[in-house]
Amino acid sequence: MKFFIDTADIEEITQAQSLGLVDGVTTNPSLMAQTGRDPIAVTKEICKLVTGPVSAEVISTDFEGMYSEAQALAEIGPNIVVKLPLTIDGLKTCQKLSNQGIKTNVTLCFSANQALLAAKSGATYISPFVGRLDDIGQTGMDLIEEIKVVYQNYSLPTEILVASIRHPIHLKEAAMIGADVATIPYSVMTKLISHPLTTIGLEKFLADHAKSSK
Ligand code: G3P
């Protein structure tokens, strides 16, 4: 499973890289807004910082605007992935970009049918938002299972990029299902590592060693 970090915060990306856990980065307009900086400048900095795929989302909602933004984003670097919302214009843009060999990440996916349309549009990645489905009382991970079945049935190459991850259980379940990628907030990434029994066990090892070396 590939680990992408879901942030536009340079410091978080740098910290996560030091853990060796960054295969790529995903951003979105909300994450960019949190930086208080120019999104293009932040995107350029991230693309220099990491070698893996960097998803940057268009703001336009019409095909012409999306396509124009996408071309500008693609010029930033070879690891740019253009993020497009799952709308008619987003899918049209995805088809055009895919035909040009520009990688795409179709986002704000909330149904298997949407995921099927994105794959038929040539999306490189599909981003189903599991946390937001949980927020409305549905089971977000059920959608990941459905998409996995649909994509396997037809050998669709689009990679399932689980997004809107809120806690370590989301990650475990995504891995159990066999999702290709998980995009993980840094706050969740740091929770993956620790377990109280590991801490207790290490403390005992060290205490026993200390006793034996007296
Ligand atoms: O990549 C999408 C992700 O940032 C959305 O997460 O927690 O706002 O649903 P969230």
PDB file of C-alpha atoms and ligand atoms in Angstrom:
ATOM      1  CA  MET A   1       0.000   0.000   0.000  1.00  0.00           C
ATOM      2  CA  LYS A   2       1.307   3.473  -0.839  1.00  0.00           C
ATOM      3  CA  PHE A   3       1.139   6.121   1.897  1.00  0.00           C
ATOM      4  CA  PHE A   4       0.390   9.638   0.697  1.00  0.00           C
ATOM      5  CA  ILE A   5       0.262  12.434   3.240  1.00  0.00           C
ATOM      6  CA  ASP A   6      -2.869  14.556   3.118  1.00  0.00           C
ATOM      7  CA  THR A   7      -1.627  18.073   3.778  1.00  0.00           C
ATOM      8  CA  ALA A   8      -0.235  21.245   2.196  1.00  0.00           C
ATOM      9  CA  ASP A   9       1.824  21.976   5.303  1.00  0.00           C
ATOM     10  CA  ILE A  10       5.511  21.889   4.384  1.00  0.00           C
ATOM     11  CA  GLU A  11       6.597  21.166   7.965  1.00  0.00           C
ATOM     12  CA  GLU A  12       4.243  18.172   8.246  1.00  0.00           C
ATOM     13  CA  ILE A  13       5.498  16.795   4.930  1.00  0.00           C
ATOM     14  CA  THR A  14       9.092  17.202   6.080  1.00  0.00           C
ATOM     15  CA  GLN A  15       8.358  15.476   9.400  1.00  0.00           C
ATOM     16  CA  ALA A  16       6.558  12.600   7.669  1.00  0.00           C
ATOM     17  CA  GLN A  17       9.418  12.222   5.200  1.00  0.00           C
ATOM     18  CA  SER A  18      11.806  11.765   8.118  1.00  0.00           C
ATOM     19  CA  LEU A  19       9.688   8.711   9.075  1.00  0.00           C
ATOM     20  CA  GLY A  20      10.144   7.328   5.554  1.00  0.00           C
ATOM     21  CA  LEU A  21       6.374   7.209   5.149  1.00  0.00           C
ATOM     22  CA  VAL A  22       5.759   9.576   2.222  1.00  0.00           C
ATOM     23  CA  ASP A  23       5.122   7.970  -1.164  1.00  0.00           C
ATOM     24  CA  GLY A  24       3.209  11.054  -2.303  1.00  0.00           C
ATOM     25  CA  VAL A  25       1.152  14.080  -1.241  1.00  0.00           C
ATOM     26  CA  THR A  26      -2.470  15.070  -1.699  1.00  0.00           C
ATOM     27  CA  THR A  27      -3.774  18.593  -1.246  1.00  0.00           C
ATOM     28  CA  ASN A  28      -7.130  20.257  -1.773  1.00  0.00           C
ATOM     29  CA  PRO A  29      -8.366  23.881  -1.727  1.00  0.00           C
ATOM     30  CA  SER A  30      -9.210  23.694   2.012  1.00  0.00           C
ATOM     31  CA  LEU A  31      -5.774  22.348   2.934  1.00  0.00           C
ATOM     32  CA  MET A  32      -4.163  24.985   0.718  1.00  0.00           C
ATOM     33  CA  ALA A  33      -6.231  27.759   2.338  1.00  0.00           C
ATOM     34  CA  GLN A  34      -4.899  26.678   5.748  1.00  0.00           C
ATOM     35  CA  THR A  35      -1.364  27.575   4.637  1.00  0.00           C
ATOM     36  CA  GLY A  36      -2.328  31.212   4.044  1.00  0.00           C
ATOM     37  CA  ARG A  37       0.028  31.174   1.047  1.00  0.00           C
ATOM     38  CA  ASP A  38      -0.300  31.211  -2.729  1.00  0.00           C
ATOM     39  CA  PRO A  39      -1.405  27.689  -3.758  1.00  0.00           C
ATOM     40  CA  ILE A  40       0.840  27.583  -6.818  1.00  0.00           C
ATOM     41  CA  ALA A  41       3.888  28.573  -4.784  1.00  0.00           C
ATOM     42  CA  VAL A  42       3.065  25.909  -2.175  1.00  0.00           C
ATOM     43  CA  THR A  43       2.507  23.306  -4.898  1.00  0.00           C
ATOM     44  CA  LYS A  44       5.875  24.115  -6.479  1.00  0.00           C
ATOM     45  CA  GLU A  45       7.592  23.804  -3.103  1.00  0.00           C
ATOM     46  CA  ILE A  46       5.941  20.439  -2.401  1.00  0.00           C
ATOM     47  CA  CYS A  47       6.892  19.126  -5.864  1.00  0.00           C
ATOM     48  CA  LYS A  48      10.537  19.956  -5.121  1.00  0.00           C
ATOM     49  CA  LEU A  49      10.329  18.427  -1.643  1.00  0.00           C
ATOM     50  CA  VAL A  50       8.975  15.014  -2.664  1.00  0.00           C
ATOM     51  CA  THR A  51       9.624  12.810  -5.684  1.00  0.00           C
ATOM     52  CA  GLY A  52       6.307  10.948  -5.493  1.00  0.00           C
ATOM     53  CA  PRO A  53       2.946  12.049  -6.944  1.00  0.00           C
ATOM     54  CA  VAL A  54       1.627  15.431  -5.748  1.00  0.00           C
ATOM     55  CA  SER A  55      -2.115  16.003  -6.181  1.00  0.00           C
ATOM     56  CA  ALA A  56      -3.111  19.655  -6.727  1.00  0.00           C
ATOM     57  CA  GLU A  57      -6.782  20.511  -7.242  1.00  0.00           C
ATOM     58  CA  VAL A  58      -8.245  22.876  -9.820  1.00  0.00           C
ATOM     59  CA  ILE A  59     -10.608  25.613  -8.618  1.00  0.00           C
ATOM     60  CA  SER A  60     -12.617  26.134 -11.803  1.00  0.00           C
ATOM     61  CA  THR A  61     -15.840  24.150 -12.172  1.00  0.00           C
ATOM     62  CA  ASP A  62     -16.251  24.467 -15.963  1.00  0.00           C
ATOM     63  CA  PHE A  63     -14.377  22.325 -18.508  1.00  0.00           C
ATOM     64  CA  GLU A  64     -12.489  25.205 -20.143  1.00  0.00           C
ATOM     65  CA  GLY A  65     -11.352  26.614 -16.835  1.00  0.00           C
ATOM     66  CA  MET A  66     -10.420  23.211 -15.432  1.00  0.00           C
ATOM     67  CA  TYR A  67      -8.446  22.296 -18.528  1.00  0.00           C
ATOM     68  CA  SER A  68      -6.597  25.609 -18.541  1.00  0.00           C
ATOM     69  CA  GLU A  69      -5.692  25.269 -14.856  1.00  0.00           C
ATOM     70  CA  ALA A  70      -4.704  21.639 -15.347  1.00  0.00           C
ATOM     71  CA  GLN A  71      -2.228  22.522 -18.081  1.00  0.00           C
ATOM     72  CA  ALA A  72      -0.642  25.176 -15.860  1.00  0.00           C
ATOM     73  CA  LEU A  73      -0.425  22.699 -12.964  1.00  0.00           C
ATOM     74  CA  ALA A  74       1.082  19.993 -15.180  1.00  0.00           C
ATOM     75  CA  GLU A  75       3.905  22.387 -16.130  1.00  0.00           C
ATOM     76  CA  ILE A  76       5.000  22.631 -12.482  1.00  0.00           C
ATOM     77  CA  GLY A  77       6.666  19.250 -12.573  1.00  0.00           C
ATOM     78  CA  PRO A  78       6.588  15.616 -13.693  1.00  0.00           C
ATOM     79  CA  ASN A  79       5.132  14.434 -10.374  1.00  0.00           C
ATOM     80  CA  ILE A  80       2.045  16.648 -10.574  1.00  0.00           C
ATOM     81  CA  VAL A  81      -1.318  14.872 -10.463  1.00  0.00           C
ATOM     82  CA  VAL A  82      -4.261  17.094 -11.403  1.00  0.00           C
ATOM     83  CA  LYS A  83      -7.120  16.735  -8.931  1.00  0.00           C
ATOM     84  CA  LEU A  84     -10.594  17.115 -10.427  1.00  0.00           C
ATOM     85  CA  PRO A  85     -14.012  16.997  -8.722  1.00  0.00           C
ATOM     86  CA  LEU A  86     -16.353  14.176  -9.719  1.00  0.00           C
ATOM     87  CA  THR A  87     -18.649  16.266 -11.911  1.00  0.00           C
ATOM     88  CA  ILE A  88     -19.530  16.127 -15.618  1.00  0.00           C
ATOM     89  CA  ASP A  89     -16.956  18.816 -16.383  1.00  0.00           C
ATOM     90  CA  GLY A  90     -14.450  17.104 -14.114  1.00  0.00           C
ATOM     91  CA  LEU A  91     -14.853  13.828 -15.983  1.00  0.00           C
ATOM     92  CA  LYS A  92     -14.621  15.542 -19.380  1.00  0.00           C
ATOM     93  CA  THR A  93     -11.404  17.217 -18.262  1.00  0.00           C
ATOM     94  CA  CYS A  94     -10.143  13.900 -16.908  1.00  0.00           C
ATOM     95  CA  GLN A  95     -10.715  12.242 -20.279  1.00  0.00           C
ATOM     96  CA  LYS A  96      -8.832  14.968 -22.139  1.00  0.00           C
ATOM     97  CA  LEU A  97      -5.920  15.023 -19.700  1.00  0.00           C
ATOM     98  CA  SER A  98      -5.736  11.226 -19.619  1.00  0.00           C
ATOM     99  CA  ASN A  99      -5.470  11.155 -23.412  1.00  0.00           C
ATOM    100  CA  GLN A 100      -2.544  13.565 -23.097  1.00  0.00           C
ATOM    101  CA  GLY A 101      -0.797  11.394 -20.517  1.00  0.00           C
ATOM    102  CA  ILE A 102      -1.356  13.839 -17.658  1.00  0.00           C
ATOM    103  CA  LYS A 103      -2.066  12.022 -14.388  1.00  0.00           C
ATOM    104  CA  THR A 104      -5.378  12.728 -12.671  1.00  0.00           C
ATOM    105  CA  ASN A 105      -6.950  12.202  -9.271  1.00  0.00           C
ATOM    106  CA  VAL A 106     -10.764  12.345  -9.383  1.00  0.00           C
ATOM    107  CA  THR A 107     -11.930  13.478  -5.969  1.00  0.00           C
ATOM    108  CA  LEU A 108     -15.087  13.878  -3.862  1.00  0.00           C
ATOM    109  CA  CYS A 109     -16.192  10.355  -4.784  1.00  0.00           C
ATOM    110  CA  PHE A 110     -19.083   8.966  -2.713  1.00  0.00           C
ATOM    111  CA  SER A 111     -20.487   6.074  -4.774  1.00  0.00           C
ATOM    112  CA  ALA A 112     -19.304   3.037  -6.732  1.00  0.00           C
ATOM    113  CA  ASN A 113     -21.066   4.373  -9.825  1.00  0.00           C
ATOM    114  CA  GLN A 114     -19.071   7.601  -9.581  1.00  0.00           C
ATOM    115  CA  ALA A 115     -15.880   5.549  -9.223  1.00  0.00           C
ATOM    116  CA  LEU A 116     -16.798   3.505 -12.314  1.00  0.00           C
ATOM    117  CA  LEU A 117     -17.328   6.683 -14.352  1.00  0.00           C
ATOM    118  CA  ALA A 118     -13.956   8.039 -13.180  1.00  0.00           C
ATOM    119  CA  ALA A 119     -12.195   4.836 -14.206  1.00  0.00           C
ATOM    120  CA  LYS A 120     -13.916   4.899 -17.603  1.00  0.00           C
ATOM    121  CA  SER A 121     -12.682   8.490 -17.913  1.00  0.00           C
ATOM    122  CA  GLY A 122      -9.105   7.335 -17.499  1.00  0.00           C
ATOM    123  CA  ALA A 123      -8.512   8.577 -13.958  1.00  0.00           C
ATOM    124  CA  THR A 124      -5.116   7.638 -12.540  1.00  0.00           C
ATOM    125  CA  TYR A 125      -6.529   7.724  -8.995  1.00  0.00           C
ATOM    126  CA  ILE A 126     -10.033   7.774  -7.495  1.00  0.00           C
ATOM    127  CA  SER A 127     -10.459   9.445  -4.093  1.00  0.00           C
ATOM    128  CA  PRO A 128     -13.470   8.131  -2.144  1.00  0.00           C
ATOM    129  CA  PHE A 129     -13.989  10.170   1.059  1.00  0.00           C
ATOM    130  CA  VAL A 130     -14.618   7.551   3.758  1.00  0.00           C
ATOM    131  CA  GLY A 131     -14.680   9.916   6.757  1.00  0.00           C
ATOM    132  CA  ARG A 132     -17.379  12.104   5.272  1.00  0.00           C
ATOM    133  CA  LEU A 133     -19.606   9.082   4.636  1.00  0.00           C
ATOM    134  CA  ASP A 134     -19.075   8.020   8.256  1.00  0.00           C
ATOM    135  CA  ASP A 135     -20.036  11.579   9.254  1.00  0.00           C
ATOM    136  CA  ILE A 136     -23.544  11.060   7.821  1.00  0.00           C
ATOM    137  CA  GLY A 137     -24.018   7.651   9.419  1.00  0.00           C
ATOM    138  CA  GLN A 138     -22.941   5.512   6.484  1.00  0.00           C
ATOM    139  CA  THR A 139     -19.950   3.145   6.492  1.00  0.00           C
ATOM    140  CA  GLY A 140     -17.313   4.724   4.306  1.00  0.00           C
ATOM    141  CA  MET A 141     -15.213   1.595   4.077  1.00  0.00           C
ATOM    142  CA  ASP A 142     -18.122  -0.271   2.455  1.00  0.00           C
ATOM    143  CA  LEU A 143     -17.618   2.032  -0.531  1.00  0.00           C
ATOM    144  CA  ILE A 144     -13.968   1.025  -0.769  1.00  0.00           C
ATOM    145  CA  GLU A 145     -15.004  -2.651  -0.853  1.00  0.00           C
ATOM    146  CA  GLU A 146     -17.556  -1.944  -3.589  1.00  0.00           C
ATOM    147  CA  ILE A 147     -15.061  -0.037  -5.721  1.00  0.00           C
ATOM    148  CA  LYS A 148     -12.463  -2.776  -5.256  1.00  0.00           C
ATOM    149  CA  VAL A 149     -14.950  -5.377  -6.586  1.00  0.00           C
ATOM    150  CA  VAL A 150     -16.008  -3.213  -9.543  1.00  0.00           C
ATOM    151  CA  TYR A 151     -12.430  -2.416 -10.550  1.00  0.00           C
ATOM    152  CA  GLN A 152     -11.337  -6.044 -10.198  1.00  0.00           C
ATOM    153  CA  ASN A 153     -14.312  -7.276 -12.250  1.00  0.00           C
ATOM    154  CA  TYR A 154     -13.141  -5.262 -15.229  1.00  0.00           C
ATOM    155  CA  SER A 155      -9.401  -5.048 -14.524  1.00  0.00           C
ATOM    156  CA  LEU A 156      -9.658  -1.272 -14.351  1.00  0.00           C
ATOM    157  CA  PRO A 157      -6.226   0.295 -13.763  1.00  0.00           C
ATOM    158  CA  THR A 158      -7.437   3.316 -11.779  1.00  0.00           C
ATOM    159  CA  GLU A 159      -5.841   3.210  -8.317  1.00  0.00           C
ATOM    160  CA  ILE A 160      -8.111   3.378  -5.268  1.00  0.00           C
ATOM    161  CA  LEU A 161      -6.796   6.267  -3.127  1.00  0.00           C
ATOM    162  CA  VAL A 162      -8.660   6.162   0.194  1.00  0.00           C
ATOM    163  CA  ALA A 163      -9.203   9.727   1.410  1.00  0.00           C
ATOM    164  CA  SER A 164     -10.843  11.520   4.320  1.00  0.00           C
ATOM    165  CA  ILE A 165      -9.066   9.125   6.682  1.00  0.00           C
ATOM    166  CA  ARG A 166      -9.757  10.121  10.269  1.00  0.00           C
ATOM    167  CA  HIS A 167      -8.153   7.403  12.427  1.00  0.00           C
ATOM    168  CA  PRO A 168      -5.900   4.287  12.285  1.00  0.00           C
ATOM    169  CA  ILE A 169      -8.870   1.916  11.857  1.00  0.00           C
ATOM    170  CA  HIS A 170      -9.637   3.507   8.504  1.00  0.00           C
ATOM    171  CA  LEU A 171      -6.081   2.713   7.426  1.00  0.00           C
ATOM    172  CA  LYS A 172      -6.185  -0.895   8.663  1.00  0.00           C
ATOM    173  CA  GLU A 173      -9.514  -1.518   6.948  1.00  0.00           C
ATOM    174  CA  ALA A 174      -8.287   0.063   3.710  1.00  0.00           C
ATOM    175  CA  ALA A 175      -5.246  -2.238   3.814  1.00  0.00           C
ATOM    176  CA  MET A 176      -7.425  -5.288   4.591  1.00  0.00           C
ATOM    177  CA  ILE A 177      -9.551  -4.504   1.546  1.00  0.00           C
ATOM    178  CA  GLY A 178      -6.477  -3.990  -0.613  1.00  0.00           C
ATOM    179  CA  ALA A 179      -6.765  -0.320  -1.532  1.00  0.00           C
ATOM    180  CA  ASP A 180      -3.787   0.895  -3.568  1.00  0.00           C
ATOM    181  CA  VAL A 181      -3.151   4.124  -1.675  1.00  0.00           C
ATOM    182  CA  ALA A 182      -4.191   5.783   1.572  1.00  0.00           C
ATOM    183  CA  THR A 183      -3.804   9.524   1.971  1.00  0.00           C
ATOM    184  CA  ILE A 184      -3.233  10.105   5.651  1.00  0.00           C
ATOM    185  CA  PRO A 185      -3.302  13.283   7.727  1.00  0.00           C
ATOM    186  CA  TYR A 186      -0.062  13.699   9.664  1.00  0.00           C
ATOM    187  CA  SER A 187      -1.989  13.556  12.952  1.00  0.00           C
ATOM    188  CA  VAL A 188      -3.212  10.066  12.021  1.00  0.00           C
ATOM    189  CA  MET A 189       0.167   8.977  10.638  1.00  0.00           C
ATOM    190  CA  THR A 190       1.825   9.537  14.008  1.00  0.00           C
ATOM    191  CA  LYS A 191      -0.883   7.457  15.745  1.00  0.00           C
ATOM    192  CA  LEU A 192      -0.103   4.412  13.593  1.00  0.00           C
ATOM    193  CA  ILE A 193       3.241   3.814  15.210  1.00  0.00           C
ATOM    194  CA  SER A 194       2.549   3.671  18.914  1.00  0.00           C
ATOM    195  CA  HIS A 195       0.975   0.856  20.936  1.00  0.00           C
ATOM    196  CA  PRO A 196       0.924   0.790  24.758  1.00  0.00           C
ATOM    197  CA  LEU A 197       2.114  -2.821  24.888  1.00  0.00           C
ATOM    198  CA  THR A 198       5.112  -1.941  22.726  1.00  0.00           C
ATOM    199  CA  THR A 199       5.997   0.857  25.123  1.00  0.00           C
ATOM    200  CA  ILE A 200       5.484  -1.377  28.174  1.00  0.00           C
ATOM    201  CA  GLY A 201       7.450  -4.215  26.591  1.00  0.00           C
ATOM    202  CA  LEU A 202      10.411  -2.003  25.671  1.00  0.00           C
ATOM    203  CA  GLU A 203      10.499  -0.486  29.159  1.00  0.00           C
ATOM    204  CA  LYS A 204      10.621  -4.003  30.660  1.00  0.00           C
ATOM    205  CA  PHE A 205      13.374  -5.111  28.272  1.00  0.00           C
ATOM    206  CA  LEU A 206      15.460  -2.112  29.264  1.00  0.00           C
ATOM    207  CA  ALA A 207      14.718  -2.546  32.978  1.00  0.00           C
ATOM    208  CA  ASP A 208      15.656  -6.228  32.848  1.00  0.00           C
ATOM    209  CA  HIS A 209      18.840  -5.383  30.959  1.00  0.00           C
ATOM    210  CA  ALA A 210      19.720  -2.726  33.498  1.00  0.00           C
ATOM    211  CA  LYS A 211      19.206  -5.179  36.356  1.00  0.00           C
ATOM    212  CA  SER A 212      21.318  -7.879  34.710  1.00  0.00           C
ATOM    213  CA  SER A 213      24.211  -5.543  33.980  1.00  0.00           C
ATOM    214  CA  LYS A 214      24.558  -4.439  37.619  1.00  0.00           C
TER     215      LYS A 214
HETATM  216  O1  G3P B   1      -8.069  14.431   0.651  1.00  0.00           O
HETATM  217  C1  G3P B   1      -9.371  14.683   1.121  1.00  0.00           C
HETATM  218  C2  G3P B   1      -9.337  14.986   2.573  1.00  0.00           C
HETATM  219  O2  G3P B   1      -8.455  16.060   2.832  1.00  0.00           O
HETATM  220  C3  G3P B   1     -10.713  15.297   3.132  1.00  0.00           C
HETATM  221  O3  G3P B   1     -10.654  15.003   4.480  1.00  0.00           O
HETATM  222  O4  G3P B   1     -11.355  15.104   6.866  1.00  0.00           O
HETATM  223  O5  G3P B   1     -11.905  17.009   5.258  1.00  0.00           O
HETATM  224  O6  G3P B   1     -13.088  14.801   5.054  1.00  0.00           O
HETATM  225  P1  G3P B   1     -11.799  15.522   5.454  1.00  0.00           P
END
